[in-house]
C-alpha cells in the first residue's frame, strides 16, 4: 500500500515537472488564474481610465502621465502609456524577476489595446464629476489589486511600489499615493484647478483602497 502511494506521488511529480505546476495552492497561482486576473484587471483599468478621460481628469503614476501626454499632444492614451513604461522594464527585470516582468508587459500591452478598443464599443453620455472621480478611482484600484496579487502591475510606479513593499515593507498604496501627488502637481499646468481637485479625490480613493486591501501579511500567493 505504501509503495502504491509513493508510486502515485512520483508519477504526479513527474507530470508536474514535464508540463509545469498547474495546481493552485495558498502560495501559488496557476497560469489560468494569472490570465484571468490580468484580463480582468486590464478591463477594469481601461473602464476607469475611460471615465477619467471623458471628464478630462487625471490619475497618478504612469497612467496619469499618459493622460497628460494625451491631452497635450492629442495622441492615443494607450500608446502614450506603453511608451512611457519602457524605462521601467529594466527595474522589473533586474529586481522583480522574469515572471513578474512578462506578466506586467502583457498587462501593459493589453491595456494599450483596450484603451484603443473601448471607445469603439463603449461611450459615456453623462457622469457627475464627483461620481466619476470616485468610480474611476475604485475601478483602477480594483484593477491594480487584482494585478498586484498575481505578481503583475501596470508598470511605472506600480513596479516600484511592489519592489519597495517587498524589500522594505512600505505599503504599496502609500507609495502609489506619493507618486500620484507628484503627477497631480504637474497637472496644475495642464488642466484647470477644479479638474485637479476631482483628480486628487480619485487618487485618494484609489490609493486608500490599495493601502487597506493590499498587505503582504494578508496575501502570500504568487
Coordinates of C-alpha atoms in Angstrom, one line a residue:
X1 CA 0.0 0.0 0.0
X2 CA 2.8 2.4 0.9
X3 CA 4.6 1.6 -2.3
X4 CA 1.5 2.3 -4.3
X5 CA 1.1 5.7 -2.7
X6 CA 4.8 6.5 -3.3
X7 CA 4.4 5.5 -7.0
X8 CA 1.4 7.7 -7.5
X9 CA 3.3 10.6 -5.8
X10 CA 6.3 10.1 -8.1
X11 CA 4.0 10.0 -11.2
X12 CA 2.3 13.2 -10.2
X13 CA 5.7 14.9 -9.6
X14 CA 6.9 13.7 -13.0
X15 CA 3.8 15.2 -14.7
X16 CA 4.3 18.5 -12.9
X17 CA 7.9 18.8 -13.9
X18 CA 7.1 17.9 -17.5
X19 CA 4.1 20.2 -18.0
X20 CA 4.6 22.8 -15.3
X21 CA 2.8 23.0 -12.0
X22 CA -0.8 23.9 -12.8
X23 CA -2.1 23.3 -9.2
X24 CA -3.3 26.2 -7.1
X25 CA -2.1 26.4 -3.5
X26 CA -2.1 29.1 -0.8
X27 CA 1.2 30.5 -2.2
X28 CA 0.9 29.7 -5.9
X29 CA -1.4 30.8 -8.8
X30 CA -1.9 28.7 -11.9
X31 CA -1.3 30.2 -15.3
X32 CA -5.0 30.2 -16.0
X33 CA -5.7 32.1 -12.7
X34 CA -3.0 34.6 -13.7
X35 CA -4.5 35.1 -17.1
X36 CA -8.0 35.7 -15.7
X37 CA -6.7 38.2 -13.2
X38 CA -4.6 40.1 -15.8
X39 CA -7.6 40.3 -18.2
X40 CA -10.0 41.4 -15.5
X41 CA -7.6 43.9 -14.1
X42 CA -6.9 45.4 -17.6
X43 CA -10.6 45.7 -18.4
X44 CA -11.3 47.4 -15.1
X45 CA -8.4 49.8 -15.5
X46 CA -9.5 50.6 -19.1
X47 CA -13.0 51.4 -17.9
X48 CA -11.6 53.6 -15.1
X49 CA -9.3 55.5 -17.4
X50 CA -12.2 55.9 -19.9
X51 CA -14.3 57.6 -17.2
X52 CA -11.4 59.9 -16.1
X53 CA -10.5 60.8 -19.8
X54 CA -14.2 61.6 -20.5
X55 CA -14.2 64.1 -17.6
X56 CA -10.7 65.4 -18.5
X57 CA -9.5 64.2 -15.1
X58 CA -6.1 62.6 -14.3
X59 CA -4.8 59.9 -12.1
X60 CA -1.3 59.2 -10.8
X61 CA 1.7 57.3 -11.9
X62 CA 2.4 56.4 -15.5
X63 CA -1.3 56.3 -16.3
X64 CA -1.6 60.0 -15.2
X65 CA 1.5 60.9 -17.3
X66 CA -0.1 59.1 -20.3
X67 CA -3.3 61.1 -19.8
X68 CA -1.3 64.4 -19.6
X69 CA 0.6 63.5 -22.8
X70 CA -2.7 62.5 -24.5
X71 CA -4.3 65.9 -23.6
X72 CA -1.2 68.0 -24.6
X73 CA -0.2 66.2 -27.8
X74 CA -3.5 64.6 -28.8
X75 CA -2.1 61.0 -29.2
X76 CA -3.8 57.8 -28.1
X77 CA -3.6 57.4 -24.3
X78 CA -2.8 53.7 -24.7
X79 CA 0.2 54.4 -27.0
X80 CA 1.5 57.0 -24.6
X81 CA 1.1 54.6 -21.7
X82 CA 3.0 51.9 -23.4
X83 CA 5.9 54.2 -24.5
X84 CA 6.3 55.9 -21.1
X85 CA 6.5 52.5 -19.4
X86 CA 9.5 51.2 -21.4
X87 CA 12.2 52.5 -19.0
X88 CA 10.6 50.8 -16.0
X89 CA 11.1 47.4 -17.6
X90 CA 14.7 47.5 -16.6
X91 CA 13.7 47.7 -12.9
X92 CA 11.2 44.9 -13.3
X93 CA 13.8 42.6 -15.0
X94 CA 16.5 43.4 -12.6
X95 CA 14.6 43.4 -9.3
X96 CA 11.2 41.6 -9.7
X97 CA 12.1 38.6 -11.8
X98 CA 11.2 37.3 -15.3
X99 CA 7.7 36.1 -14.5
X100 CA 6.7 39.5 -13.0
X101 CA 8.2 41.3 -16.0
X102 CA 6.4 39.1 -18.5
X103 CA 3.0 39.4 -16.8
X104 CA 3.5 43.2 -16.5
X105 CA 4.5 43.5 -20.1
X106 CA 1.4 41.6 -21.2
X107 CA -0.8 43.7 -18.9
X108 CA 0.6 47.0 -20.3
X109 CA 0.2 45.7 -23.9
X110 CA -3.4 44.6 -23.3
X111 CA -4.3 47.9 -21.7
X112 CA -2.9 49.8 -24.7
X113 CA -5.2 47.7 -26.9
X114 CA -8.2 48.0 -24.6
X115 CA -7.7 51.8 -24.5
X116 CA -8.0 51.8 -28.3
X117 CA -10.9 49.3 -28.4
X118 CA -13.2 50.6 -25.6
X119 CA -14.2 53.9 -27.4
X120 CA -15.4 51.7 -30.3
X121 CA -17.8 49.7 -28.1
X122 CA -18.4 51.9 -25.1
X123 CA -19.4 55.6 -24.7
X124 CA -20.3 57.8 -21.8
X125 CA -23.1 60.3 -22.3
X126 CA -23.1 61.9 -18.8
X127 CA -21.5 61.3 -15.4
X128 CA -21.3 63.6 -12.4
X129 CA -17.7 64.8 -11.8
X130 CA -17.6 63.6 -8.2
X131 CA -19.1 60.2 -9.0
X132 CA -16.8 59.9 -12.0
X133 CA -13.7 60.6 -9.8
X134 CA -14.8 58.1 -7.1
X135 CA -15.9 55.3 -9.6
X136 CA -12.9 55.8 -11.8
X137 CA -10.5 55.6 -8.8
X138 CA -12.2 52.5 -7.4
X139 CA -12.1 50.7 -10.8
X140 CA -8.4 51.4 -11.2
X141 CA -7.8 50.4 -7.6
X142 CA -9.6 47.1 -8.1
X143 CA -7.6 46.6 -11.3
X144 CA -4.2 47.2 -9.5
X145 CA -5.2 45.0 -6.6
X146 CA -6.0 42.1 -9.0
X147 CA -2.7 42.5 -10.8
X148 CA -0.6 43.0 -7.6
X149 CA -2.0 39.8 -6.1
X150 CA -0.9 37.9 -9.2
X151 CA 2.6 39.4 -9.2
X152 CA 2.0 41.8 -12.1
X153 CA 1.4 45.6 -12.4
X154 CA 0.6 48.3 -14.9
X155 CA 4.2 49.4 -14.9
X156 CA 5.8 52.6 -13.7
X157 CA 5.1 53.4 -10.1
X158 CA 3.4 50.1 -9.6
X159 CA 6.6 48.2 -10.3
X160 CA 8.5 50.4 -7.8
X161 CA 5.6 50.2 -5.3
X162 CA 5.7 46.4 -5.2
X163 CA 9.5 46.4 -5.0
X164 CA 9.6 48.8 -2.1
X165 CA 6.8 46.8 -0.3
X166 CA 8.7 43.5 -0.8
X167 CA 12.1 44.9 0.0
X168 CA 11.3 47.4 2.8
X169 CA 7.7 46.7 3.9
X170 CA 6.3 50.1 2.6
X171 CA 2.6 49.9 1.8
X172 CA 2.2 49.8 -1.9
X173 CA -0.9 52.1 -1.7
X174 CA 1.1 54.8 0.1
X175 CA 4.0 54.6 -2.3
X176 CA 1.5 54.9 -5.2
X177 CA -0.1 57.9 -3.5
X178 CA 3.2 59.8 -3.2
X179 CA 3.7 59.4 -6.9
X180 CA 0.2 60.4 -7.7
X181 CA 0.5 63.6 -5.7
X182 CA 3.6 64.5 -7.8
X183 CA 1.8 63.8 -11.0
X184 CA -1.2 65.9 -9.9
X185 CA 1.1 68.7 -9.1
X186 CA 2.3 68.7 -12.7
X187 CA -1.3 68.5 -13.8
X188 CA -1.9 72.1 -12.5
X189 CA -0.1 73.3 -15.6
X190 CA -2.2 71.2 -17.9
X191 CA -5.8 71.2 -16.7
X192 CA -7.9 73.6 -14.7
X193 CA -7.8 73.7 -10.9
X194 CA -11.3 72.1 -10.5
X195 CA -10.2 69.1 -12.5
X196 CA -7.1 68.7 -10.4
X197 CA -9.2 68.7 -7.2
X198 CA -11.5 66.0 -8.6
X199 CA -8.5 64.1 -9.8
X200 CA -7.0 64.3 -6.3
X201 CA -10.2 62.8 -4.9
X202 CA -10.0 59.9 -7.4
X203 CA -6.3 59.3 -6.5
X204 CA -7.1 59.3 -2.7
X205 CA -9.9 56.8 -3.3
X206 CA -7.7 54.6 -5.5
X207 CA -4.7 54.5 -3.2
X208 CA -6.7 54.4 0.0
X209 CA -8.4 51.2 -1.4
X210 CA -5.0 49.7 -2.2
X211 CA -3.4 50.7 1.2
X212 CA -6.3 48.9 3.0
X213 CA -6.6 45.9 0.8
X214 CA -3.1 45.1 -0.4
X215 CA -1.0 44.0 2.5
X216 CA 1.8 41.3 2.2
X217 CA 1.0 39.9 5.6
X218 CA -2.6 39.0 4.4
X219 CA -1.9 37.7 1.0
X220 CA 1.0 35.5 0.1
X221 CA 0.1 33.8 -3.2
X222 CA 2.3 34.5 -6.3

